[in-house]
Structure formats: structure tokens, C-alpha cells
């Protein structure tokens, strides 16, 4: 039981860390398009939670966790406010923004695949939904900012998420210990994405 | 029983009035982008029903009312046809279009929050879904017209919807009479939005 | 029983043929926007399966067939790869691309309406969802390519899908033999669309 609680805690941590990382990426993109305070908060929230909401609708988990669990909204708002406050520094740093984005990609690919498996779906659904969780928020961000999404333009973006999700599903099928089955695919996806920059 | 029926009737009225108001706003925007008849009807319908469809998917109310209840489609089509016929007048009047848009915002924020509460969800979900009902259609309209949404660019737009939805949830929690709990938040949201123009 | 199996097979064939046709249309559009390999595969898949996923979310069929049935993904990937290999020929031919697009429109309008009826929904829902199945993927493609959708700009596009879906629903209500109830509306929609080019 305590083992299961620990695993649950680990995945919650992964999910909230991904939310934080993507909210920074979203807030920076919105700030660069000269949106005002609400626009930045909205884009940060949608970038952070859009992929998870799409995943939850596809597996029938309603209402989606991004709406019903206040921790997501709070995490996204804090990350967006930090980005706004620190913007003079953030602006000069494309590197850290991409770092956060690559982190979010790995964290969400693994969490999304895990959640689909927990809901009892097969490996194909889990891998596709892991990828959708990871890239969905960024696609929604770019659609709302009326531009062709970087998800479609950068080859090693969605493919890195796909690889991470596939490795996570493999790990759960082979009953790797939770810590390995979680962090190995996260690092693999993050490494793939980051190496391609 | 009769009291409950009256309340139901009141909320149906609010929902259809919002549909009518947003369909006019959508049809005007589509006409300005030189879309033809079907394009105008489609954008009017999506502006009017897109937010409600997103809300219904998030609370698991399938098929969404915007699809299964013919009154929404009929209301949107009538509003769009009226807009097309009256376009020579409508074009000169930015004021009434924004008036209708602000009315739709208030009506949908309150109805969306109410429907989420009826389905048994908590205050946070109801407030967020009230806002999504109110701004979702306009966001879909702007995405389809390939432009950055005014929802993201105008500060007192989604915030007015958020405030209206929050007041509606408060009213239902404090058991205000239905007429007060409905019209007070609608007027509050409408007033906030209209004052900011 | 065998009759039912044959009918099931017929509709599966219609659905996969539509997937193939739309994936070619999507891959061609993505290639013209200079997307790379993954971008082309993604747009082909979304064009082919986006409408069906929207339909499945609206009727509560989760996970959507486009995600859970590997044949859709495989069909879309094969069609996209063929398009890439044959691109020097495809580029000169706007005619065959529109031919495939019009075929996909008819096939999906009929299959979408049929699936909604199988799930027990009424004629209005079935007709609207038939149209959404047919035009949803193309709308998602154009939104992701950051342009106003041809669905909104070409009058006899969504209307052809609407007519095909309505005829399919009529055929099922009047208990036409499955072959007639399937191919007649498909040809009607295809003919309407193709005649308008």
C-alpha cells in the first residue's frame, strides 16, 4: 500500500513539474507576442494543461484533471507570474526556455502514457496519448497565437515525445521498478529533444 | 415542482439568448472576412455553440446540447440570417455588435457555471467552465479566422466572464432566489465588459 | 448474423477508404507548406482522423477509434508516405488531390452519420456529426497550418457533406438495403462536391 502511495506521489510530482515547465514556456511565448496579463496567464495555463485535457477527454476522465484539480491552475499561474517578473532576464535566455520546454515534454509524455495504462487502455493508445499529452499544449498555444506550430516544424519534438512514451509503456509492461520506469524515459525524451537543439 | 420548472425555463431562456447574441457577433466577424453564406452560418454556429460544446465534453454531457437540441442550431441560423439581411446597417454599428457580444458573455458565463453545478461538480470546475462556455466560442471563431483571439488581447473579457461565473456560483451556494442568482451575475459580467469598451 | 457482419465490413471499408483519401489530401497540403517528414505525417493523420475523433468525443465513444484502432494510423501513414514518394507527380496534379478530398468527404459524411445512429442518437445529431466527421479533419489541418479553412470559404463543401449525411440518415430510416444506403449518399456527396470544382 505504502509502495503504491509512493508511486502515486512520484507521478503527481512528474505531472506538476511538467505543468510548471510548460507554463514557463507558454508565458514566455505569450509575452513575446505582446499579450497583456490575462493573455499571458491564459496561454501559460493552456500550454501547461491543454495536452492533459485532450488526453483526459480521449480516455473519458471527465472533468479533466486540469480543470478539477486546483493544483494545476495554481502551478500554471505561479509559473506565469514568475516569468513575467523575471522577464528582463528570461528574454535574453532562449536556452533556459527551451530547457524547460524539453523537460515538460519528457515529463508529460511519461505521465500521459502512464495515465492511459492506469485507465486500462492498450499500448498503442497509451503511446499516442503520451505524445498528445506532451505536444497538445504547445500545439494549442501556437494555434491561439495564429502561427504554424513548432511541433510540426521541428522533427525531433513530437518524435522525442513518442519515443519517451513508448519507453514508458515498455517499462510498465516489463514491470521495471517505478523509479526506473519513470525517470529513464523522461531523461531519454529530454535528452533526444535537447540534443537536437 | 412548478418552481423547478420555472427555474429550468429561466435558464433555457438565458442559454438561448446567449446563443442568439453570440451568433450575431460571429456572423458579423465572418461577414467582415468576406466569407460566403455557408461560412457565415458555420462561424455563427461555432461562435454561439463552441463554448457550450467544450463545456459539455468536459462534464461528460454527450452528445453536447449544441448538437442534440435543434433549438440552438435554429437560433444561430436565424441570428446569422438576420445579420446578413441587416448587414448594411450592422456594418456601420460597432457599438451594437459589442453590445451583443457582452450580453452573450454574461449569459453564457452564468449558464455554464449553473450547468456544471447541476452535474454535481465543485465550485472551481463550475467557475472555470462558466468562463470556458463564455469565451470558448469566440476563441474558436478567431482560431478559424486565423487571427490571435480578442479573448487573449482584451484584459476585461475573460476576466469579466470569470467574475460573472464566480458570482453565479456564490449565489447558488448561498441559495439566492433563482431570479437574483441568475440576473445579478449576468448584469455584473455585462457591466464589467461593457464599461471596459 | 452473416448479413450484419457483411454490413459491418462494408462500413469499415468506407471508413478506411475515407481515411486514406483524406490522408493524401492532408499530406499534400503539409508538403506544400514545406513541413518536414514528421510534420507531413502528423498533418496527414490529423486530416484523416481529426473529424472522426471529434465525432467520437461527441457521442462518448472513448477512446476514439482513430487512437485505439491501429488500422487508422497505419492507413494514414501509408497514404502520407506514398504522397511523399510520388510528390513530383502529385505536385503537378491539383485535380487528383481534389478528387481524393471529395471522395473522403462523401465516405466520412456517410460513415459518421451511420456511427451516430448505431450509438442510438436521433437524426439531427447523426446529420450534424456526419458533416463534422467529413469536414472536421480538414478544418483541423487548416487551423494547424494557420490559414482560414477552405471548409469555410467554399460553399459546396460542408453543404455537400451535409446533404450526403442527410441522405444516409434517410436511407437508414427507410431501411434501404445497406449497399444502396451506403453508396448512393457517398456518390451524391462526391458528385455535388466534384461538380462545384
XYZ file of C-alpha atoms in Angstrom:
591
model
C 0.000 0.000 0.000
C 2.700 2.443 1.018
C 4.550 1.423 -2.142
C 1.511 2.326 -4.248
C 1.139 5.658 -2.414
C 4.786 6.460 -3.122
C 4.315 5.651 -6.806
C 1.211 7.849 -6.936
C 3.183 10.655 -5.318
C 6.011 10.223 -7.821
C 3.645 10.533 -10.790
C 1.874 13.543 -9.250
C 5.247 15.203 -8.873
C 6.123 14.420 -12.509
C 2.806 15.854 -13.694
C 3.076 19.077 -11.700
C 6.721 19.560 -12.712
C 5.660 19.239 -16.360
C 2.867 21.757 -15.761
C 5.353 24.209 -14.271
C 7.851 23.753 -17.110
C 5.285 24.173 -19.913
C 3.638 27.162 -18.196
C 7.011 28.970 -18.295
C 7.383 28.096 -21.976
C 3.821 29.301 -22.701
C 4.130 32.515 -20.695
C 7.358 33.419 -22.489
C 5.791 32.852 -25.918
C 2.729 34.946 -24.975
C 4.884 37.751 -23.572
C 6.872 37.850 -26.826
C 3.582 38.325 -28.734
C 2.877 41.362 -26.509
C -0.194 39.887 -24.854
C -1.239 41.561 -21.609
C -1.521 39.990 -18.156
C -4.634 37.897 -18.734
C -3.455 36.738 -22.158
C -0.152 35.574 -20.665
C -1.894 33.711 -17.846
C -4.346 32.108 -20.289
C -1.643 30.975 -22.735
C 0.504 29.670 -19.849
C -2.434 27.664 -18.486
C -3.445 26.322 -21.923
C 0.151 25.372 -22.809
C 0.514 23.613 -19.465
C -2.886 21.910 -19.286
C -4.128 21.667 -22.902
C -2.405 18.369 -23.643
C -3.640 16.782 -20.422
C -7.206 17.986 -21.051
C -7.156 16.471 -24.574
C -5.845 13.204 -23.084
C -8.497 13.140 -20.352
C -11.301 13.762 -22.882
C -9.973 10.873 -25.011
C -9.913 8.408 -22.103
C -13.242 9.602 -20.684
C -11.730 11.048 -17.492
C -14.209 13.906 -17.002
C -13.977 16.544 -15.778
C -10.332 16.746 -16.943
C -7.791 16.974 -14.115
C -6.552 20.326 -15.448
C -9.973 21.785 -14.601
C -10.984 19.848 -11.490
C -7.685 19.822 -9.596
C -6.797 23.352 -8.417
C -3.089 22.486 -8.153
C -2.682 22.641 -11.956
C -4.219 26.087 -12.231
C -2.188 27.316 -9.252
C 1.071 25.864 -10.616
C 0.491 27.429 -14.038
C -0.384 30.830 -12.532
C 2.698 30.844 -10.261
C 4.961 29.859 -13.165
C 3.434 32.577 -15.378
C 3.787 35.264 -12.695
C 7.420 34.271 -12.077
C 8.044 34.506 -15.832
C 6.503 37.983 -16.000
C 8.506 39.236 -13.024
C 11.743 37.763 -14.336
C 11.073 38.661 -17.977
C 14.022 41.078 -18.387
C 16.267 38.095 -17.620
C 14.187 35.459 -19.405
C 14.147 37.459 -22.634
C 17.903 37.176 -23.053
C 17.869 33.457 -22.389
C 16.465 31.291 -25.164
C 18.419 28.395 -23.747
C 16.591 28.023 -20.380
C 13.193 28.395 -22.040
C 13.973 25.505 -24.364
C 15.351 23.612 -21.390
C 12.027 23.969 -19.576
C 10.119 23.047 -22.720
C 12.200 19.890 -23.231
C 11.699 18.975 -19.571
C 7.948 19.392 -19.882
C 7.973 17.234 -22.997
C 9.625 14.300 -21.216
C 7.584 14.625 -18.036
C 4.228 14.797 -19.854
C 4.995 12.014 -22.381
C 5.644 9.630 -19.495
C 2.780 10.807 -17.295
C 0.289 10.726 -20.200
C 1.238 7.165 -21.185
C 1.065 6.091 -17.529
C -2.407 7.554 -17.010
C -3.786 5.851 -20.145
C -2.423 2.500 -18.899
C -3.946 3.087 -15.446
C -7.314 3.584 -17.192
C -6.875 0.136 -18.772
C -6.112 1.034 -22.378
C -3.655 -0.842 -24.583
C -0.088 0.042 -25.527
C -0.954 1.869 -28.784
C -3.465 4.166 -27.087
C -1.026 4.801 -24.228
C 1.852 5.721 -26.555
C -0.300 8.017 -28.723
C -1.862 9.675 -25.676
C 1.560 10.125 -24.068
C 2.632 12.003 -27.191
C -0.624 14.009 -27.306
C -0.246 14.971 -23.633
C 3.278 16.190 -24.361
C 2.653 18.110 -27.601
C -1.047 19.065 -27.271
C -0.494 22.102 -25.068
C 2.210 23.503 -27.328
C 0.029 22.987 -30.391
C -2.900 24.779 -28.720
C -0.532 27.638 -27.762
C 0.649 28.069 -31.355
C -2.875 27.787 -32.791
C -4.072 30.521 -30.413
C -1.078 32.684 -31.344
C -2.084 32.148 -35.034
C 1.168 30.563 -36.220
C 2.262 27.191 -37.610
C 3.195 25.076 -34.603
C 6.830 24.279 -33.846
C 5.515 20.794 -33.038
C 5.022 20.349 -36.800
C 8.175 22.141 -37.876
C 10.786 20.555 -35.637
C 11.359 16.921 -36.424
C 12.782 15.838 -33.070
C 9.980 17.225 -30.966
C 6.913 15.021 -31.250
C 9.204 12.104 -32.153
C 11.086 12.572 -28.867
C 7.741 12.531 -27.036
C 6.718 9.401 -28.954
C 9.988 7.667 -28.022
C 9.618 8.660 -24.361
C 6.031 7.414 -24.207
C 6.964 4.134 -25.929
C 9.816 3.538 -23.479
C 7.493 4.296 -20.545
C 4.945 1.758 -21.817
C 7.710 -0.811 -22.322
C 8.914 -0.205 -18.769
C 5.454 -0.748 -17.310
C 4.934 -3.910 -19.398
C 8.286 -5.311 -18.197
C 7.477 -4.327 -14.600
C 10.532 -2.167 -14.097
C 10.679 -0.544 -10.651
C 8.595 2.666 -10.696
C 11.568 4.969 -10.274
C 13.327 3.464 -13.309
C 10.156 3.189 -15.401
C 9.529 6.881 -14.736
C 12.873 8.657 -14.884
C 14.591 6.651 -17.600
C 12.016 7.519 -20.320
C 11.813 11.118 -19.060
C 15.566 11.514 -19.384
C 15.567 9.695 -22.735
C 12.923 12.017 -24.215
C 14.538 15.103 -22.678
C 17.969 14.046 -23.968
C 16.691 13.380 -27.505
C 14.934 16.741 -27.655
C 17.771 18.665 -26.100
C 20.445 17.058 -28.277
C 18.513 18.172 -31.384
C 18.611 21.871 -30.416
C -42.291 21.295 -8.945
C -43.680 24.314 -10.742
C -40.894 26.323 -9.108
C -38.277 23.969 -10.535
C -39.931 24.104 -13.974
C -39.859 27.897 -13.880
C -36.178 27.865 -12.955
C -35.448 25.440 -15.794
C -37.334 27.730 -18.186
C -35.366 30.747 -16.958
C -32.022 29.044 -17.615
C -33.162 27.795 -21.040
C -34.080 31.368 -21.896
C -30.665 32.604 -20.723
C -28.893 29.963 -22.793
C -30.828 30.653 -25.997
C -30.452 34.426 -25.570
C -26.686 33.927 -25.266
C -26.734 31.738 -28.384
C -28.572 34.457 -30.298
C -26.217 37.215 -29.114
C -23.015 35.313 -29.933
C -24.348 34.143 -33.310
C -24.781 37.802 -34.318
C -21.239 38.559 -33.133
C -19.889 35.553 -35.072
C -21.844 36.261 -38.256
C -20.616 39.866 -38.281
C -16.985 38.793 -37.880
C -17.331 36.195 -40.656
C -19.015 38.686 -42.980
C -16.151 41.143 -42.417
C -13.704 38.401 -43.502
C -15.693 38.093 -46.774
C -16.826 34.539 -46.123
C -19.807 33.401 -48.185
C -23.202 32.201 -46.934
C -22.156 28.829 -45.582
C -19.002 30.234 -43.994
C -21.062 32.881 -42.191
C -23.594 30.308 -40.953
C -20.796 27.991 -39.807
C -18.874 30.703 -37.932
C -22.125 31.985 -36.371
C -22.995 28.492 -35.157
C -19.472 27.768 -33.872
C -19.242 31.132 -32.080
C -22.638 30.520 -30.497
C -22.260 26.832 -29.618
C -18.490 26.181 -29.447
C -18.145 27.181 -25.806
C -21.123 25.089 -24.746
C -19.862 22.069 -26.680
C -16.441 22.344 -24.975
C -18.206 22.596 -21.591
C -20.426 19.576 -22.308
C -17.437 17.460 -23.393
C -15.640 18.419 -20.152
C -18.576 17.414 -17.913
C -19.361 14.269 -19.907
C -22.730 15.522 -21.199
C -22.733 13.740 -24.565
C -23.939 14.388 -27.148
C -23.387 18.102 -26.441
C -26.613 20.140 -26.270
C -25.438 22.332 -29.159
C -25.655 19.253 -31.396
C -28.592 17.326 -29.942
C -31.040 20.175 -29.282
C -32.254 21.654 -32.584
C -33.174 24.971 -30.912
C -29.500 26.006 -30.731
C -28.884 25.403 -34.407
C -32.150 27.140 -35.327
C -31.397 30.144 -33.100
C -27.893 30.514 -34.539
C -29.143 30.221 -38.136
C -31.911 32.810 -37.594
C -29.465 35.230 -35.940
C -26.970 34.761 -38.793
C -29.594 35.293 -41.494
C -30.856 38.438 -39.735
C -27.272 39.710 -39.583
C -26.758 39.074 -43.303
C -30.011 40.791 -44.259
C -29.315 43.763 -41.998
C -25.598 43.929 -42.816
C -25.633 47.376 -44.469
C -26.850 48.728 -41.116
C -24.789 46.385 -38.918
C -21.554 47.359 -40.641
C -21.804 50.971 -39.524
C -22.532 49.957 -35.951
C -19.590 48.559 -33.991
C -21.393 49.505 -30.828
C -24.399 47.115 -31.078
C -22.170 44.218 -32.111
C -20.082 44.668 -28.986
C -23.295 45.052 -27.009
C -24.498 41.657 -28.220
C -21.095 40.129 -27.569
C -21.045 41.463 -23.993
C -24.582 40.170 -23.445
C -23.607 36.717 -24.708
C -20.600 36.754 -22.391
C -22.706 37.366 -19.287
C -25.477 34.957 -20.254
C -23.104 32.074 -21.057
C -20.820 32.578 -18.032
C -23.811 32.166 -15.745
C -25.455 29.341 -17.663
C -22.173 27.416 -17.976
C -21.450 27.646 -14.250
C -25.048 26.634 -13.471
C -24.913 23.549 -15.715
C -21.627 22.367 -14.166
C -23.164 22.676 -10.680
C -26.289 20.774 -11.819
C -23.983 17.964 -12.947
C -22.574 17.827 -9.413
C -19.129 19.378 -9.888
C -17.432 21.645 -7.359
C -17.095 25.437 -7.348
C -13.703 25.554 -9.101
C -14.886 23.402 -12.016
C -18.113 25.428 -12.272
C -16.292 28.782 -12.361
C -13.735 27.621 -14.940
C -16.421 26.000 -17.110
C -18.598 29.111 -16.873
C -15.666 31.094 -18.246
C -14.939 28.463 -20.931
C -18.605 28.452 -22.016
C -18.465 32.224 -22.361
C -15.127 32.619 -24.157
C -14.792 29.244 -25.945
C -16.976 30.115 -28.917
C -15.187 33.404 -29.519
C -11.805 31.686 -29.307
C -12.907 29.041 -31.832
C -14.197 31.830 -34.126
C -10.853 33.641 -34.045
C -8.838 30.437 -34.479
C -10.901 29.536 -37.568
C -10.460 33.070 -38.926
C -6.669 32.588 -38.414
C -6.096 35.520 -36.043
C -4.993 35.998 -32.432
C -8.164 35.917 -30.359
C -9.560 39.098 -28.798
C -10.212 36.880 -25.775
C -6.431 36.908 -25.222
C -5.879 40.527 -26.180
C -8.573 42.300 -24.184
C -7.983 42.120 -20.477
C -11.568 42.697 -19.292
C -13.118 39.977 -21.424
C -12.346 36.574 -19.954
C -11.922 38.232 -16.547
C -15.474 39.609 -16.785
C -16.701 36.091 -17.614
C -14.707 34.695 -14.684
C -16.230 37.265 -12.327
C -19.754 36.545 -13.599
C -19.306 32.783 -13.217
C -17.840 33.203 -9.706
C -20.770 35.383 -8.626
C -23.231 32.868 -10.081
C -21.600 30.032 -8.116
C -21.643 32.168 -4.955
C -25.333 32.886 -5.486
C -26.172 29.203 -5.847
C -24.091 28.304 -2.766
C -25.885 30.974 -0.710
C -29.281 29.851 -2.077
C -30.250 33.200 -3.521
C -33.637 33.166 -5.272
C -33.162 31.918 -8.855
C -34.039 35.243 -10.447
C -31.389 37.081 -8.395
C -28.793 34.320 -8.725
C -29.253 34.483 -12.480
C -29.636 38.111 -13.459
C -27.312 39.745 -10.929
C -24.165 37.907 -12.192
C -25.285 38.353 -15.820
C -25.599 42.110 -15.336
C -22.358 42.227 -13.358
C -20.390 40.474 -16.117
C -22.098 42.506 -18.850
C -21.448 45.746 -16.971
C -17.768 44.941 -16.378
C -17.230 44.082 -20.025
C -19.211 46.999 -21.365
C -17.547 49.535 -19.064
C -14.137 48.446 -20.391
C -15.007 49.233 -24.026
C -25.719 -12.650 -38.473
C -23.624 -13.015 -41.606
C -25.653 -10.161 -43.082
C -24.737 -7.958 -40.131
C -21.067 -8.961 -40.452
C -21.097 -8.027 -44.133
C -22.634 -4.648 -43.338
C -20.024 -4.056 -40.644
C -17.306 -4.933 -43.147
C -18.780 -2.548 -45.715
C -18.738 0.366 -43.274
C -15.203 -0.456 -42.114
C -14.119 -0.361 -45.732
C -15.843 3.011 -46.246
C -14.171 4.425 -43.133
C -10.663 3.253 -44.073
C -11.068 4.427 -47.672
C -12.037 7.881 -46.343
C -9.003 7.815 -44.046
C -6.747 7.014 -46.985
C -8.263 9.726 -49.202
C -8.042 12.474 -46.574
C -4.511 11.475 -45.536
C -3.374 12.091 -49.130
C -5.124 15.468 -49.128
C -3.515 16.362 -45.790
C -0.033 15.176 -46.732
C -0.135 17.205 -49.953
C -1.185 20.375 -48.098
C 1.559 19.868 -45.487
C 4.205 19.235 -48.162
C 3.203 22.468 -49.919
C 3.805 24.337 -46.636
C 7.337 22.877 -46.576
C 6.829 20.848 -43.419
C 9.354 18.060 -42.875
C 8.686 14.331 -42.580
C 7.105 14.314 -39.138
C 5.019 17.415 -39.874
C 3.645 15.769 -43.026
C 2.810 12.539 -41.183
C 1.154 14.478 -38.361
C -0.962 16.664 -40.666
C -1.933 13.600 -42.761
C -3.040 11.745 -39.627
C -4.923 14.744 -38.200
C -6.664 15.461 -41.528
C -7.647 11.805 -41.799
C -8.657 11.146 -38.185
C -9.483 14.595 -36.712
C -13.116 14.560 -37.816
C -13.677 11.040 -36.532
C -12.055 11.847 -33.186
C -14.323 14.914 -32.767
C -17.340 12.729 -33.616
C -16.313 10.006 -31.159
C -15.806 12.545 -28.348
C -19.289 13.963 -29.062
C -21.001 10.556 -28.881
C -18.960 9.366 -25.901
C -17.100 6.647 -27.824
C -13.825 6.794 -25.881
C -11.051 6.213 -26.626
C -11.761 7.495 -30.149
C -11.331 4.851 -32.867
C -8.639 6.985 -34.549
C -6.463 6.411 -31.468
C -7.425 2.911 -30.360
C -7.601 1.132 -33.725
C -4.116 0.834 -35.245
C -5.539 0.472 -38.779
C -6.324 4.202 -38.953
C -2.821 5.250 -38.003
C -1.321 2.686 -40.382
C -3.584 3.749 -43.280
C -2.763 7.425 -42.744
C 0.993 6.744 -42.529
C 0.971 4.616 -45.707
C -1.018 7.260 -47.606
C 1.351 10.005 -46.405
C 4.472 8.044 -47.358
C 3.030 7.303 -50.821
C 2.282 11.016 -51.223
C 5.855 11.948 -50.273
C 7.387 9.393 -52.644
C 5.096 10.409 -55.507
C 5.272 14.132 -54.751
C 6.988 15.180 -58.024
C 3.900 13.793 -59.799
C 1.343 14.868 -57.195
C 2.544 18.471 -57.274
C 1.544 18.930 -60.889
C -1.884 17.423 -60.290
C -4.343 19.579 -58.374
C -7.137 17.564 -59.930
C -6.418 14.139 -58.307
C -5.830 15.753 -54.897
C -9.270 17.337 -55.048
C -10.648 14.050 -56.280
C -9.323 12.279 -53.181
C -10.584 15.074 -50.964
C -14.095 14.858 -52.470
C -14.053 11.067 -52.051
C -13.050 11.395 -48.398
C -15.839 13.910 -47.891
C -18.526 11.524 -49.148
C -17.139 8.464 -47.385
C -16.828 10.191 -43.999
C -20.185 12.008 -44.145
C -21.931 8.663 -44.567
C -19.812 6.740 -42.075
C -20.116 9.493 -39.436
C -23.912 9.612 -39.719
C -24.070 5.805 -39.601
C -21.945 5.581 -36.451
C -24.063 8.188 -34.635
C -27.226 6.210 -35.498
C -25.597 2.965 -34.312
C -24.932 4.699 -30.973
C -28.670 5.427 -30.736
C -28.776 9.170 -31.405
C -31.502 10.921 -33.381
C -31.499 12.125 -36.989
C -30.348 15.696 -36.229
C -27.330 14.538 -34.228
C -26.478 11.974 -36.924
C -26.631 14.508 -39.761
C -24.550 17.104 -37.885
C -22.000 14.509 -36.797
C -21.793 13.131 -40.335
C -20.886 16.622 -41.507
C -18.437 17.135 -38.622
C -16.736 13.802 -39.376
C -16.343 14.881 -43.000
C -15.132 18.461 -42.512
C -13.522 18.280 -39.047
C -10.195 16.871 -40.209
C -9.833 19.466 -42.965
C -10.657 22.266 -40.540
C -8.045 20.988 -38.058
C -5.497 20.790 -40.918
C -6.100 24.404 -41.924
C -6.100 25.654 -38.325
C -2.726 23.964 -37.736
C -1.382 25.447 -40.983
C -2.558 28.878 -39.671
C -4.911 29.729 -42.539
C -8.646 30.300 -42.997
C -10.146 26.909 -43.749
C -11.366 26.066 -47.252
C -14.292 24.437 -45.439
C -15.489 27.956 -44.629
C -14.559 29.505 -47.960
C -16.024 27.010 -50.417
C -19.795 26.932 -50.333
C -20.310 23.445 -51.771
C -18.011 21.674 -49.365
C -19.657 21.380 -45.973
C -23.060 21.618 -47.685
C -22.188 18.578 -49.827
C -21.235 16.713 -46.640
C -24.486 17.819 -45.004
C -26.500 16.577 -47.992
C -24.658 13.240 -48.030
C -25.182 12.716 -44.285
C -28.882 13.649 -44.565
C -29.404 11.178 -47.421
C -27.592 8.462 -45.458
C -29.865 9.035 -42.443
C -32.922 8.983 -44.717
C -31.745 5.699 -46.230
C -31.316 4.078 -42.812
C -34.736 5.342 -41.656
C -36.390 3.918 -44.791
C -34.477 0.623 -44.377
C -32.829 0.731 -47.780
C -30.502 -2.231 -48.402
C -27.085 -1.487 -46.850
C -25.301 -1.273 -50.188
C -27.735 1.373 -51.502
C -27.937 3.241 -48.204
C -24.145 3.469 -48.234
C -23.049 4.112 -51.800
C -25.898 6.311 -53.005
C -25.244 9.096 -50.446
C -21.478 8.730 -50.906
C -21.805 9.226 -54.653
C -24.324 12.051 -54.153
C -21.972 13.958 -51.823
C -18.947 13.238 -54.015
C -20.837 14.325 -57.136
C -22.067 17.562 -55.548
C -18.594 18.466 -54.360
C -16.867 17.484 -57.564
C -19.370 19.283 -59.792
C -18.676 22.507 -57.873
C -14.923 22.465 -58.606
